[in-house]
Amino acid sequence: MGLGLVEHSPDDVGWDLDLLDHMVPGIKSPGAKFSEKDYEELSEGKGRMCGDLSGMDWTKWAEDRLYRETRIRYCGGVARNRIRLVGIHRQYKIRVCQECGEMLRTYEGADDTVGSYVRYIQDNQIFTLAHNFDLAYTAYLRYKDDLMKEGLSLLDFASMVPFAVSTLEILPQNSDLVMSGPFEEPDEYFLKRQKAAFENESALTP
């Protein structure tokens, strides 16, 4: 099995050029034009046509340039149709600075002195070879109650048996904090936001 990982380092992003392309569409993206919303904001004396950046969602803007989907490529005998999905383990995470470990926040203007934590959902898939699927799934169902009593999950099950593996085990991970349970907002809120950030990308980093 070969793993193909699409990553973007902050050093590889042309931040200045991307910002200039945002302010003047077409510099980097041929054919891009100002939208009707831009002209409406111009008539109100605001928006990017006036050089106004106060309405920018900087977190999403940066994420759009850094995040890419992780693609797993299967080669030879381990082809895609010989891989089965056992289940998905969902994690609720808070972004932290990779340098100092402090939790990151976003702020809504100069008057916001508290800010909001940068939160997201990470779904970890658990795979097995097709000929081991019945064994893996039956074993999990058999020991599911025992695992729950010990506070263990499907993710832990995958790490303990030789016939199952999770993306959490085989792909590079960051040091973001994992919450003990779901966020107060419904999952759909975060999934919709993440979809909006990734919908124009060809490839979703965990």
Backbone as JSON Lines, residues from 0, in Angstrom:
{"i":0,"aa":"M","n":[0.86,-1.19,0.0],"ca":[0.0,0.0,0.0],"c":[0.89,1.23,0.0]}
{"i":1,"aa":"G","n":[0.58,2.19,-0.84],"ca":[1.32,3.44,-0.85],"c":[0.45,4.56,-0.34]}
{"i":2,"aa":"L","n":[1.0,5.46,0.44],"ca":[0.26,6.59,0.97],"c":[0.67,7.86,0.26]}
{"i":3,"aa":"G","n":[-0.3,8.57,-0.29],"ca":[-0.01,9.84,-0.94],"c":[-0.6,10.97,-0.13]}
{"i":4,"aa":"L","n":[0.23,11.86,0.4],"ca":[-0.23,12.93,1.27],"c":[-0.01,14.28,0.63]}
{"i":5,"aa":"V","n":[-1.06,15.06,0.53],"ca":[-0.97,16.4,-0.04],"c":[-0.92,17.41,1.09]}
{"i":6,"aa":"E","n":[0.2,18.09,1.24],"ca":[0.37,19.05,2.32],"c":[0.78,20.41,1.77]}
{"i":7,"aa":"H","n":[0.51,21.45,2.54],"ca":[0.96,22.79,2.19],"c":[1.63,23.4,3.41]}
{"i":8,"aa":"S","n":[2.87,23.77,3.26],"ca":[3.59,24.46,4.33],"c":[3.29,25.96,4.23]}
{"i":9,"aa":"P","n":[3.17,26.66,5.36],"ca":[2.96,28.12,5.3],"c":[4.01,28.83,4.47]}
{"i":10,"aa":"D","n":[5.21,28.27,4.44],"ca":[6.29,28.9,3.67],"c":[6.08,28.76,2.16]}
{"i":11,"aa":"D","n":[5.22,27.81,1.76],"ca":[4.98,27.58,0.33],"c":[3.82,28.41,-0.21]}
{"i":12,"aa":"V","n":[3.11,29.11,0.67],"ca":[1.95,29.89,0.26],"c":[2.39,31.32,-0.09]}
{"i":13,"aa":"G","n":[1.94,31.8,-1.24],"ca":[2.25,33.18,-1.62],"c":[1.24,34.13,-1.0]}
{"i":14,"aa":"W","n":[1.42,34.42,0.28],"ca":[0.43,35.19,1.03],"c":[0.18,36.57,0.41]}
{"i":15,"aa":"D","n":[1.25,37.27,0.06],"ca":[1.11,38.62,-0.5],"c":[0.36,38.58,-1.82]}
{"i":16,"aa":"L","n":[0.73,37.64,-2.69],"ca":[0.08,37.53,-3.99],"c":[-1.38,37.12,-3.83]}
{"i":17,"aa":"D","n":[-1.66,36.2,-2.9],"ca":[-3.04,35.76,-2.68],"c":[-3.9,36.9,-2.16]}
{"i":18,"aa":"L","n":[-3.34,37.73,-1.27],"ca":[-4.09,38.86,-0.75],"c":[-4.33,39.89,-1.86]}
{"i":19,"aa":"L","n":[-3.33,40.12,-2.68],"ca":[-3.48,41.05,-3.79],"c":[-4.53,40.54,-4.78]}
{"i":20,"aa":"D","n":[-4.54,39.23,-5.0],"ca":[-5.52,38.62,-5.91],"c":[-6.92,38.74,-5.33]}
{"i":21,"aa":"H","n":[-7.02,38.7,-4.01],"ca":[-8.33,38.88,-3.37],"c":[-8.82,40.31,-3.54]}
{"i":22,"aa":"M","n":[-7.91,41.27,-3.38],"ca":[-8.28,42.67,-3.48],"c":[-8.58,43.09,-4.92]}
{"i":23,"aa":"V","n":[-7.82,42.51,-5.87],"ca":[-8.01,42.81,-7.29],"c":[-8.14,41.49,-8.05]}
{"i":24,"aa":"P","n":[-9.34,40.92,-8.14],"ca":[-9.54,39.62,-8.78],"c":[-8.96,39.59,-10.19]}
{"i":25,"aa":"G","n":[-8.3,38.49,-10.5],"ca":[-7.76,38.31,-11.84],"c":[-6.26,38.35,-11.91]}
{"i":26,"aa":"I","n":[-5.61,38.88,-10.87],"ca":[-4.15,38.95,-10.86],"c":[-3.54,37.54,-10.85]}
{"i":27,"aa":"K","n":[-4.1,36.67,-10.02],"ca":[-3.61,35.3,-9.94],"c":[-4.6,34.32,-10.55]}
{"i":28,"aa":"S","n":[-5.86,34.67,-10.54],"ca":[-6.92,33.79,-11.04],"c":[-7.53,34.42,-12.29]}
{"i":29,"aa":"P","n":[-7.02,34.1,-13.48],"ca":[-7.52,34.7,-14.73],"c":[-9.04,34.55,-14.88]}
{"i":30,"aa":"G","n":[-9.69,35.62,-15.25],"ca":[-11.13,35.58,-15.46],"c":[-11.95,35.93,-14.23]}
{"i":31,"aa":"A","n":[-11.32,36.0,-13.06],"ca":[-12.05,36.35,-11.83],"c":[-12.44,37.82,-11.87]}
{"i":32,"aa":"K","n":[-13.64,38.11,-11.37],"ca":[-14.15,39.49,-11.41],"c":[-14.76,39.85,-10.06]}
{"i":33,"aa":"F","n":[-14.98,41.14,-9.88],"ca":[-15.69,41.59,-8.69],"c":[-17.14,41.1,-8.76]}
{"i":34,"aa":"S","n":[-17.72,40.77,-7.61],"ca":[-19.08,40.26,-7.55],"c":[-20.09,41.4,-7.35]}
{"i":35,"aa":"E","n":[-21.37,41.03,-7.47],"ca":[-22.44,42.01,-7.23],"c":[-22.36,42.53,-5.8]}
{"i":36,"aa":"K","n":[-21.99,41.63,-4.88],"ca":[-21.86,42.03,-3.47],"c":[-20.78,43.09,-3.32]}
{"i":37,"aa":"D","n":[-19.69,42.96,-4.09],"ca":[-18.62,43.95,-4.04],"c":[-19.12,45.33,-4.44]}
{"i":38,"aa":"Y","n":[-19.93,45.37,-5.52],"ca":[-20.45,46.66,-5.99],"c":[-21.45,47.25,-5.0]}
{"i":39,"aa":"E","n":[-22.23,46.37,-4.34],"ca":[-23.17,46.84,-3.33],"c":[-22.41,47.45,-2.15]}
{"i":40,"aa":"E","n":[-21.33,46.78,-1.73],"ca":[-20.54,47.3,-0.61],"c":[-19.83,48.59,-0.99]}
{"i":41,"aa":"L","n":[-19.43,48.69,-2.27],"ca":[-18.77,49.91,-2.75],"c":[-19.7,51.11,-2.61]}
{"i":42,"aa":"S","n":[-20.98,50.9,-2.94],"ca":[-21.95,51.98,-2.83],"c":[-22.17,52.42,-1.39]}
{"i":43,"aa":"E","n":[-21.8,51.53,-0.44],"ca":[-21.93,51.84,0.98],"c":[-20.61,52.31,1.57]}
{"i":44,"aa":"G","n":[-19.61,52.44,0.69],"ca":[-18.3,52.91,1.15],"c":[-17.51,51.9,1.94]}
{"i":45,"aa":"K","n":[-17.71,50.61,1.64],"ca":[-16.95,49.58,2.34],"c":[-16.64,48.44,1.37]}
{"i":46,"aa":"G","n":[-15.98,47.39,1.86],"ca":[-15.65,46.25,1.01],"c":[-14.28,46.36,0.36]}
{"i":47,"aa":"R","n":[-13.89,45.31,-0.33],"ca":[-12.53,45.24,-0.87],"c":[-12.27,46.23,-1.99]}
{"i":48,"aa":"M","n":[-13.32,46.68,-2.69],"ca":[-13.13,47.67,-3.75],"c":[-12.72,49.02,-3.17]}
{"i":49,"aa":"C","n":[-12.95,49.21,-1.87],"ca":[-12.54,50.43,-1.18],"c":[-11.27,50.2,-0.37]}
{"i":50,"aa":"G","n":[-10.73,48.98,-0.48],"ca":[-9.55,48.65,0.32],"c":[-9.89,48.32,1.76]}
{"i":51,"aa":"D","n":[-11.18,48.02,2.02],"ca":[-11.66,47.73,3.36],"c":[-11.57,46.23,3.63]}
{"i":52,"aa":"L","n":[-10.82,45.82,4.64],"ca":[-10.64,44.41,4.98],"c":[-11.32,44.03,6.3]}
{"i":53,"aa":"S","n":[-12.14,44.92,6.84],"ca":[-12.74,44.69,8.15],"c":[-13.69,43.5,8.16]}
{"i":54,"aa":"G","n":[-14.25,43.14,7.0],"ca":[-15.19,42.02,6.97],"c":[-14.56,40.69,6.63]}
{"i":55,"aa":"M","n":[-13.24,40.63,6.56],"ca":[-12.54,39.4,6.19],"c":[-12.57,38.36,7.3]}
{"i":56,"aa":"D","n":[-12.85,37.11,6.94],"ca":[-12.73,35.99,7.87],"c":[-11.31,35.44,7.67]}
{"i":57,"aa":"W","n":[-10.36,35.96,8.45],"ca":[-8.95,35.62,8.23],"c":[-8.66,34.16,8.52]}
{"i":58,"aa":"T","n":[-9.38,33.56,9.47],"ca":[-9.16,32.14,9.76],"c":[-9.49,31.29,8.55]}
{"i":59,"aa":"K","n":[-10.67,31.53,7.96],"ca":[-11.08,30.76,6.79],"c":[-10.15,31.05,5.61]}
{"i":60,"aa":"W","n":[-9.76,32.3,5.45],"ca":[-8.89,32.69,4.34],"c":[-7.56,31.92,4.41]}
{"i":61,"aa":"A","n":[-7.02,31.81,5.63],"ca":[-5.76,31.08,5.8],"c":[-5.96,29.58,5.63]}
{"i":62,"aa":"E","n":[-7.07,29.05,6.19],"ca":[-7.35,27.62,6.08],"c":[-7.5,27.19,4.63]}
{"i":63,"aa":"D","n":[-8.15,28.02,3.83],"ca":[-8.35,27.69,2.42],"c":[-7.03,27.47,1.7]}
{"i":64,"aa":"R","n":[-5.96,28.1,2.17],"ca":[-4.67,28.0,1.5],"c":[-3.77,26.94,2.11]}
{"i":65,"aa":"L","n":[-4.05,26.52,3.33],"ca":[-3.2,25.54,4.01],"c":[-3.75,24.13,4.0]}
{"i":66,"aa":"Y","n":[-5.1,24.0,4.07],"ca":[-5.7,22.68,4.21],"c":[-5.92,22.02,2.86]}
{"i":67,"aa":"R","n":[-5.59,20.77,2.79],"ca":[-5.88,19.95,1.62],"c":[-6.34,18.58,2.11]}
{"i":68,"aa":"E","n":[-7.07,17.88,1.3],"ca":[-7.49,16.54,1.67],"c":[-6.29,15.6,1.68]}
{"i":69,"aa":"T","n":[-6.35,14.6,2.54],"ca":[-5.36,13.56,2.53],"c":[-5.88,12.44,1.64]}
{"i":70,"aa":"R","n":[-5.11,12.07,0.66],"ca":[-5.52,10.99,-0.23],"c":[-4.66,9.75,0.03]}
{"i":71,"aa":"I","n":[-5.31,8.63,0.17],"ca":[-4.59,7.37,0.35],"c":[-4.63,6.62,-0.97]}
{"i":72,"aa":"R","n":[-3.48,6.31,-1.49],"ca":[-3.4,5.59,-2.77],"c":[-3.07,4.13,-2.51]}
{"i":73,"aa":"Y","n":[-3.85,3.24,-3.08],"ca":[-3.65,1.82,-2.9],"c":[-3.03,1.23,-4.17]}
{"i":74,"aa":"C","n":[-1.96,0.5,-3.99],"ca":[-1.23,-0.01,-5.15],"c":[-1.19,-1.54,-5.12]}
{"i":75,"aa":"G","n":[-0.99,-2.13,-6.3],"ca":[-0.81,-3.57,-6.4],"c":[-2.0,-4.36,-5.89]}
{"i":76,"aa":"G","n":[-1.71,-5.41,-5.08],"ca":[-2.76,-6.29,-4.6],"c":[-3.71,-5.63,-3.62]}
{"i":77,"aa":"V","n":[-3.24,-4.57,-2.95],"ca":[-4.09,-3.89,-1.99],"c":[-4.81,-2.76,-2.71]}
{"i":78,"aa":"A","n":[-5.73,-3.11,-3.58],"ca":[-6.49,-2.12,-4.35],"c":[-7.65,-1.62,-3.51]}
{"i":79,"aa":"R","n":[-8.26,-0.53,-3.99],"ca":[-9.34,0.11,-3.24],"c":[-10.5,-0.85,-2.98]}
{"i":80,"aa":"N","n":[-10.82,-1.7,-3.94],"ca":[-11.96,-2.59,-3.75],"c":[-11.65,-3.74,-2.8]}
{"i":81,"aa":"R","n":[-10.41,-3.8,-2.31],"ca":[-10.05,-4.84,-1.33],"c":[-9.9,-4.26,0.07]}
{"i":82,"aa":"I","n":[-10.28,-2.99,0.21],"ca":[-10.24,-2.32,1.5],"c":[-11.66,-2.06,1.96]}
{"i":83,"aa":"R","n":[-11.97,-2.36,3.24],"ca":[-13.3,-2.12,3.77],"c":[-13.22,-1.17,4.96]}
{"i":84,"aa":"L","n":[-14.23,-0.34,5.08],"ca":[-14.33,0.6,6.19],"c":[-15.05,-0.07,7.35]}
{"i":85,"aa":"V","n":[-14.38,-0.19,8.49],"ca":[-14.97,-0.8,9.68],"c":[-15.84,0.21,10.42]}
{"i":86,"aa":"G","n":[-15.36,1.45,10.5],"ca":[-16.12,2.49,11.19],"c":[-15.35,3.8,11.21]}
{"i":87,"aa":"I","n":[-15.95,4.8,11.84],"ca":[-15.34,6.13,11.94],"c":[-15.36,6.59,13.39]}
{"i":88,"aa":"H","n":[-14.22,7.08,13.85],"ca":[-14.13,7.62,15.22],"c":[-14.01,9.14,15.11]}
{"i":89,"aa":"R","n":[-14.98,9.85,15.65],"ca":[-15.02,11.32,15.55],"c":[-14.35,11.97,16.76]}
{"i":90,"aa":"Q","n":[-13.5,12.95,16.48],"ca":[-12.84,13.72,17.54],"c":[-13.21,15.19,17.42]}
{"i":91,"aa":"Y","n":[-13.36,15.84,18.57],"ca":[-13.65,17.27,18.62],"c":[-12.38,17.96,19.11]}
{"i":92,"aa":"K","n":[-11.83,18.85,18.29],"ca":[-10.49,19.36,18.58],"c":[-10.44,20.88,18.63]}
{"i":93,"aa":"I","n":[-9.45,21.39,19.36],"ca":[-9.18,22.83,19.45],"c":[-7.75,23.05,18.97]}
{"i":94,"aa":"R","n":[-7.6,24.01,18.07],"ca":[-6.28,24.29,17.51],"c":[-5.38,24.95,18.55]}
{"i":95,"aa":"V","n":[-4.12,24.53,18.55],"ca":[-3.14,25.14,19.43],"c":[-1.93,25.58,18.61]}
{"i":96,"aa":"C","n":[-1.18,26.5,19.14],"ca":[0.04,26.95,18.47],"c":[1.04,25.8,18.48]}
{"i":97,"aa":"Q","n":[1.58,25.44,17.32],"ca":[2.51,24.34,17.23],"c":[3.87,24.69,17.84]}
{"i":98,"aa":"E","n":[4.09,25.97,18.14],"ca":[5.35,26.4,18.72],"c":[5.29,26.43,20.25]}
{"i":99,"aa":"C","n":[4.23,27.07,20.8],"ca":[4.18,27.24,22.26],"c":[3.09,26.42,22.95]}
{"i":100,"aa":"G","n":[2.15,25.86,22.17],"ca":[1.11,25.03,22.77],"c":[-0.1,25.78,23.29]}
{"i":101,"aa":"E","n":[-0.14,27.11,23.13],"ca":[-1.28,27.89,23.6],"c":[-2.47,27.71,22.65]}
{"i":102,"aa":"M","n":[-3.68,27.67,23.23],"ca":[-4.88,27.54,22.41],"c":[-5.09,28.8,21.58]}
{"i":103,"aa":"L","n":[-5.4,28.62,20.3],"ca":[-5.56,29.75,19.4],"c":[-6.99,30.29,19.47]}
{"i":104,"aa":"R","n":[-7.14,31.59,19.27],"ca":[-8.44,32.25,19.29],"c":[-8.59,33.16,18.08]}
{"i":105,"aa":"T","n":[-9.83,33.42,17.72],"ca":[-10.12,34.44,16.71],"c":[-10.91,35.54,17.4]}
{"i":106,"aa":"Y","n":[-10.77,36.76,16.89],"ca":[-11.4,37.91,17.52],"c":[-12.26,38.67,16.52]}
{"i":107,"aa":"E","n":[-13.4,39.15,16.97],"ca":[-14.33,39.88,16.13],"c":[-14.12,41.38,16.31]}
{"i":108,"aa":"G","n":[-13.01,41.89,15.85],"ca":[-12.76,43.32,15.93],"c":[-12.01,43.74,17.18]}
{"i":109,"aa":"A","n":[-11.69,45.03,17.26],"ca":[-10.88,45.57,18.35],"c":[-11.59,45.52,19.7]}
{"i":110,"aa":"D","n":[-12.92,45.5,19.72],"ca":[-13.67,45.5,20.97],"c":[-13.8,44.11,21.59]}
{"i":111,"aa":"D","n":[-13.45,43.09,20.82],"ca":[-13.54,41.72,21.32],"c":[-12.25,41.38,22.05]}
{"i":112,"aa":"T","n":[-12.3,41.37,23.38],"ca":[-11.1,41.1,24.18],"c":[-11.02,39.65,24.66]}
{"i":113,"aa":"V","n":[-12.06,38.87,24.38],"ca":[-12.1,37.47,24.83],"c":[-11.76,36.51,23.69]}
{"i":114,"aa":"G","n":[-12.44,36.7,22.54],"ca":[-12.18,35.84,21.4],"c":[-12.88,34.49,21.5]}
{"i":115,"aa":"S","n":[-12.73,33.69,20.47],"ca":[-13.33,32.35,20.44],"c":[-12.26,31.34,20.04]}
{"i":116,"aa":"Y","n":[-12.3,30.16,20.69],"ca":[-11.34,29.12,20.34],"c":[-11.59,28.64,18.9]}
{"i":117,"aa":"V","n":[-10.53,28.25,18.23],"ca":[-10.64,27.71,16.87],"c":[-10.91,26.21,16.99]}
{"i":118,"aa":"R","n":[-12.15,25.81,16.74],"ca":[-12.56,24.43,16.94],"c":[-12.9,23.75,15.62]}
{"i":119,"aa":"Y","n":[-12.71,22.44,15.56],"ca":[-13.06,21.7,14.35],"c":[-13.28,20.22,14.67]}
{"i":120,"aa":"I","n":[-13.85,19.51,13.73],"ca":[-14.13,18.09,13.88],"c":[-13.16,17.29,13.02]}
{"i":121,"aa":"Q","n":[-12.64,16.21,13.57],"ca":[-11.78,15.31,12.79],"c":[-12.36,13.91,12.82]}
{"i":122,"aa":"D","n":[-12.69,13.37,11.66],"ca":[-13.22,12.01,11.55],"c":[-12.08,11.07,11.16]}
{"i":123,"aa":"N","n":[-11.81,10.09,12.01],"ca":[-10.75,9.12,11.77],"c":[-11.35,7.81,11.29]}
{"i":124,"aa":"Q","n":[-10.99,7.4,10.1],"ca":[-11.54,6.17,9.52],"c":[-10.73,4.96,9.95]}
{"i":125,"aa":"I","n":[-11.42,3.85,10.18],"ca":[-10.77,2.59,10.54],"c":[-10.99,1.61,9.39]}
{"i":126,"aa":"F","n":[-9.88,1.1,8.84],"ca":[-9.94,0.21,7.67],"c":[-9.45,-1.19,8.01]}
{"i":127,"aa":"T","n":[-9.85,-2.13,7.15],"ca":[-9.31,-3.48,7.2],"c":[-9.34,-4.05,5.78]}
{"i":128,"aa":"L","n":[-8.57,-5.08,5.52],"ca":[-8.63,-5.74,4.22],"c":[-9.98,-6.44,4.11]}
{"i":129,"aa":"A","n":[-10.49,-6.51,2.89],"ca":[-11.83,-7.05,2.68],"c":[-11.99,-8.46,3.24]}
{"i":130,"aa":"H","n":[-10.95,-9.29,3.09],"ca":[-11.08,-10.68,3.56],"c":[-11.03,-10.78,5.08]}
{"i":131,"aa":"N","n":[-10.66,-9.68,5.75],"ca":[-10.65,-9.66,7.22],"c":[-11.84,-8.9,7.8]}
{"i":132,"aa":"F","n":[-12.7,-8.36,6.94],"ca":[-13.76,-7.48,7.43],"c":[-14.68,-8.19,8.42]}
{"i":133,"aa":"D","n":[-15.16,-9.39,8.09],"ca":[-16.07,-10.11,8.98],"c":[-15.41,-10.37,10.33]}
{"i":134,"aa":"L","n":[-14.13,-10.74,10.29],"ca":[-13.39,-10.99,11.53],"c":[-13.29,-9.72,12.36]}
{"i":135,"aa":"A","n":[-12.91,-8.61,11.71],"ca":[-12.72,-7.35,12.42],"c":[-14.03,-6.84,13.01]}
{"i":136,"aa":"Y","n":[-15.09,-6.86,12.2],"ca":[-16.37,-6.31,12.65],"c":[-16.98,-7.19,13.74]}
{"i":137,"aa":"T","n":[-16.89,-8.51,13.59],"ca":[-17.43,-9.42,14.59],"c":[-16.68,-9.28,15.92]}
{"i":138,"aa":"A","n":[-15.34,-9.14,15.82],"ca":[-14.53,-9.0,17.03],"c":[-14.88,-7.7,17.75]}
{"i":139,"aa":"Y","n":[-15.08,-6.64,16.98],"ca":[-15.42,-5.37,17.62],"c":[-16.77,-5.45,18.31]}
{"i":140,"aa":"L","n":[-17.77,-6.01,17.65],"ca":[-19.09,-6.13,18.27],"c":[-19.03,-6.99,19.53]}
{"i":141,"aa":"R","n":[-18.2,-8.04,19.48],"ca":[-18.08,-8.95,20.62],"c":[-17.5,-8.25,21.84]}
{"i":142,"aa":"Y","n":[-16.49,-7.39,21.61],"ca":[-15.8,-6.76,22.74],"c":[-16.19,-5.3,22.95]}
{"i":143,"aa":"K","n":[-17.2,-4.84,22.23],"ca":[-17.59,-3.44,22.3],"c":[-17.95,-3.01,23.72]}
{"i":144,"aa":"D","n":[-18.76,-3.8,24.41],"ca":[-19.18,-3.45,25.77],"c":[-17.99,-3.41,26.72]}
{"i":145,"aa":"D","n":[-17.07,-4.37,26.58],"ca":[-15.88,-4.39,27.43],"c":[-15.01,-3.17,27.17]}
{"i":146,"aa":"L","n":[-14.9,-2.76,25.9],"ca":[-14.11,-1.59,25.56],"c":[-14.71,-0.33,26.18]}
{"i":147,"aa":"M","n":[-16.05,-0.21,26.08],"ca":[-16.72,0.96,26.63],"c":[-16.54,1.05,28.14]}
{"i":148,"aa":"K","n":[-16.56,-0.11,28.82],"ca":[-16.37,-0.11,30.27],"c":[-14.99,0.41,30.65]}
{"i":149,"aa":"E","n":[-14.03,0.14,29.77],"ca":[-12.65,0.59,30.01],"c":[-12.4,1.99,29.46]}
{"i":150,"aa":"G","n":[-13.45,2.61,28.9],"ca":[-13.29,3.94,28.33],"c":[-12.54,3.94,27.0]}
{"i":151,"aa":"L","n":[-12.59,2.82,26.3],"ca":[-11.88,2.68,25.02],"c":[-12.86,2.8,23.86]}
{"i":152,"aa":"S","n":[-12.34,3.12,22.69],"ca":[-13.17,3.35,21.52],"c":[-12.76,2.43,20.37]}
{"i":153,"aa":"L","n":[-13.44,2.61,19.25],"ca":[-13.1,1.86,18.04],"c":[-11.67,2.18,17.61]}
{"i":154,"aa":"L","n":[-11.24,3.39,17.89],"ca":[-9.88,3.81,17.56],"c":[-8.86,2.98,18.35]}
{"i":155,"aa":"D","n":[-9.15,2.77,19.64],"ca":[-8.28,1.96,20.49],"c":[-8.29,0.51,20.03]}
{"i":156,"aa":"F","n":[-9.47,0.04,19.64],"ca":[-9.6,-1.33,19.14],"c":[-8.7,-1.54,17.92]}
{"i":157,"aa":"A","n":[-8.71,-0.58,17.0],"ca":[-7.9,-0.69,15.79],"c":[-6.41,-0.75,16.1]}
{"i":158,"aa":"S","n":[-5.99,-0.01,17.14],"ca":[-4.57,0.01,17.49],"c":[-4.12,-1.26,18.21]}
{"i":159,"aa":"M","n":[-5.1,-2.04,18.74],"ca":[-4.76,-3.24,19.51],"c":[-4.79,-4.53,18.7]}
{"i":160,"aa":"V","n":[-5.42,-4.5,17.52],"ca":[-5.53,-5.72,16.72],"c":[-4.72,-5.56,15.43]}
{"i":161,"aa":"P","n":[-4.16,-6.66,14.9],"ca":[-3.31,-6.59,13.71],"c":[-4.07,-6.5,12.39]}
{"i":162,"aa":"F","n":[-5.39,-6.71,12.42],"ca":[-6.14,-6.75,11.16],"c":[-6.96,-5.49,10.9]}
{"i":163,"aa":"A","n":[-6.71,-4.42,11.66],"ca":[-7.4,-3.14,11.44],"c":[-6.42,-2.0,11.69]}
{"i":164,"aa":"V","n":[-6.63,-0.9,10.99],"ca":[-5.75,0.25,11.15],"c":[-6.56,1.52,10.95]}
{"i":165,"aa":"S","n":[-6.2,2.58,11.68],"ca":[-6.92,3.85,11.55],"c":[-6.02,4.88,10.88]}
{"i":166,"aa":"T","n":[-6.65,5.88,10.26],"ca":[-5.88,6.96,9.64],"c":[-5.08,7.72,10.68]}
{"i":167,"aa":"L","n":[-5.53,7.68,11.94],"ca":[-4.82,8.35,13.02],"c":[-3.45,7.71,13.27]}
{"i":168,"aa":"E","n":[-3.35,6.42,12.95],"ca":[-2.1,5.7,13.16],"c":[-1.1,5.89,12.02]}
{"i":169,"aa":"I","n":[-1.6,6.06,10.82],"ca":[-0.7,6.02,9.66],"c":[-0.44,7.37,9.01]}
{"i":170,"aa":"L","n":[-1.15,8.42,9.45],"ca":[-0.96,9.73,8.85],"c":[-0.37,10.71,9.86]}
{"i":171,"aa":"P","n":[0.41,11.69,9.4],"ca":[0.99,12.68,10.31],"c":[-0.09,13.42,11.09]}
{"i":172,"aa":"Q","n":[0.15,13.67,12.39],"ca":[-0.82,14.35,13.23],"c":[-0.2,15.61,13.84]}
{"i":173,"aa":"N","n":[-1.08,16.52,14.25],"ca":[-0.6,17.72,14.94],"c":[-0.83,17.55,16.45]}
{"i":174,"aa":"S","n":[-0.53,18.58,17.21],"ca":[-0.67,18.51,18.67],"c":[-1.91,19.24,19.18]}
{"i":175,"aa":"D","n":[-2.93,19.4,18.32],"ca":[-4.16,20.06,18.75],"c":[-4.84,19.28,19.88]}
{"i":176,"aa":"L","n":[-5.56,20.0,20.74],"ca":[-6.21,19.38,21.89],"c":[-7.46,18.61,21.48]}
{"i":177,"aa":"V","n":[-7.66,17.44,22.06],"ca":[-8.85,16.62,21.8],"c":[-9.81,16.77,22.97]}
{"i":178,"aa":"M","n":[-11.03,17.23,22.69],"ca":[-12.02,17.42,23.74],"c":[-12.59,16.08,24.2]}
{"i":179,"aa":"S","n":[-13.11,16.05,25.41],"ca":[-13.66,14.81,25.96],"c":[-15.04,14.49,25.41]}
{"i":180,"aa":"G","n":[-15.68,15.47,24.76],"ca":[-17.01,15.25,24.2],"c":[-17.34,16.3,23.14]}
{"i":181,"aa":"P","n":[-18.54,16.23,22.57],"ca":[-18.94,17.18,21.51],"c":[-18.97,18.62,21.99]}
{"i":182,"aa":"F","n":[-18.92,19.54,21.03],"ca":[-19.06,20.96,21.32],"c":[-20.52,21.27,21.64]}
{"i":183,"aa":"E","n":[-20.77,22.47,22.16],"ca":[-22.14,22.86,22.48],"c":[-22.97,23.03,21.22]}
{"i":184,"aa":"E","n":[-22.35,23.54,20.16],"ca":[-23.07,23.69,18.89],"c":[-23.25,22.32,18.24]}
{"i":185,"aa":"P","n":[-24.29,22.15,17.42],"ca":[-24.49,20.87,16.74],"c":[-23.37,20.6,15.75]}
{"i":186,"aa":"D","n":[-23.1,19.34,15.47],"ca":[-22.03,18.97,14.55],"c":[-22.21,19.63,13.18]}
{"i":187,"aa":"E","n":[-23.47,19.76,12.76],"ca":[-23.75,20.31,11.43],"c":[-23.14,21.7,11.26]}
{"i":188,"aa":"Y","n":[-23.04,22.46,12.35],"ca":[-22.49,23.81,12.29],"c":[-21.03,23.76,11.84]}
{"i":189,"aa":"F","n":[-20.28,22.85,12.43],"ca":[-18.86,22.75,12.09],"c":[-18.65,22.06,10.75]}
{"i":190,"aa":"L","n":[-19.44,21.03,10.47],"ca":[-19.29,20.31,9.21],"c":[-19.63,21.22,8.03]}
{"i":191,"aa":"K","n":[-20.65,22.06,8.19],"ca":[-21.02,22.99,7.12],"c":[-19.9,24.0,6.9]}
{"i":192,"aa":"R","n":[-19.31,24.49,8.0],"ca":[-18.23,25.46,7.89],"c":[-17.0,24.84,7.23]}
{"i":193,"aa":"Q","n":[-16.71,23.6,7.6],"ca":[-15.56,22.93,7.0],"c":[-15.79,22.63,5.52]}
{"i":194,"aa":"K","n":[-17.01,22.26,5.17],"ca":[-17.32,21.99,3.78],"c":[-17.14,23.24,2.93]}
{"i":195,"aa":"A","n":[-17.55,24.38,3.51],"ca":[-17.41,25.64,2.79],"c":[-15.94,25.96,2.56]}
{"i":196,"aa":"A","n":[-15.09,25.56,3.5],"ca":[-13.65,25.84,3.37],"c":[-12.99,24.91,2.38]}
{"i":197,"aa":"F","n":[-13.52,23.69,2.21],"ca":[-12.87,22.71,1.36],"c":[-13.55,22.48,0.02]}
{"i":198,"aa":"E","n":[-14.73,23.09,-0.23],"ca":[-15.52,22.71,-1.4],"c":[-14.82,22.98,-2.72]}
{"i":199,"aa":"N","n":[-13.9,23.94,-2.74],"ca":[-13.21,24.24,-3.99],"c":[-11.83,23.59,-4.07]}
{"i":200,"aa":"E","n":[-11.52,22.7,-3.11],"ca":[-10.22,22.06,-3.11],"c":[-10.31,20.69,-3.76]}
{"i":201,"aa":"S","n":[-9.27,20.31,-4.43],"ca":[-9.24,19.0,-5.08],"c":[-8.87,17.9,-4.1]}
{"i":202,"aa":"A","n":[-8.18,18.26,-3.1],"ca":[-7.74,17.26,-2.15],"c":[-7.88,17.79,-0.73]}
{"i":203,"aa":"L","n":[-8.66,16.64,2.54],"ca":[-9.0,17.3,3.77],"c":[-7.97,16.81,4.74]}
{"i":204,"aa":"T","n":[-7.14,17.7,5.18],"ca":[-6.13,17.28,6.11],"c":[-6.76,17.02,7.46]}
{"i":205,"aa":"P","n":[-6.4,15.94,8.12],"ca":[-6.97,15.66,9.42],"c":[-6.68,16.76,10.4]}
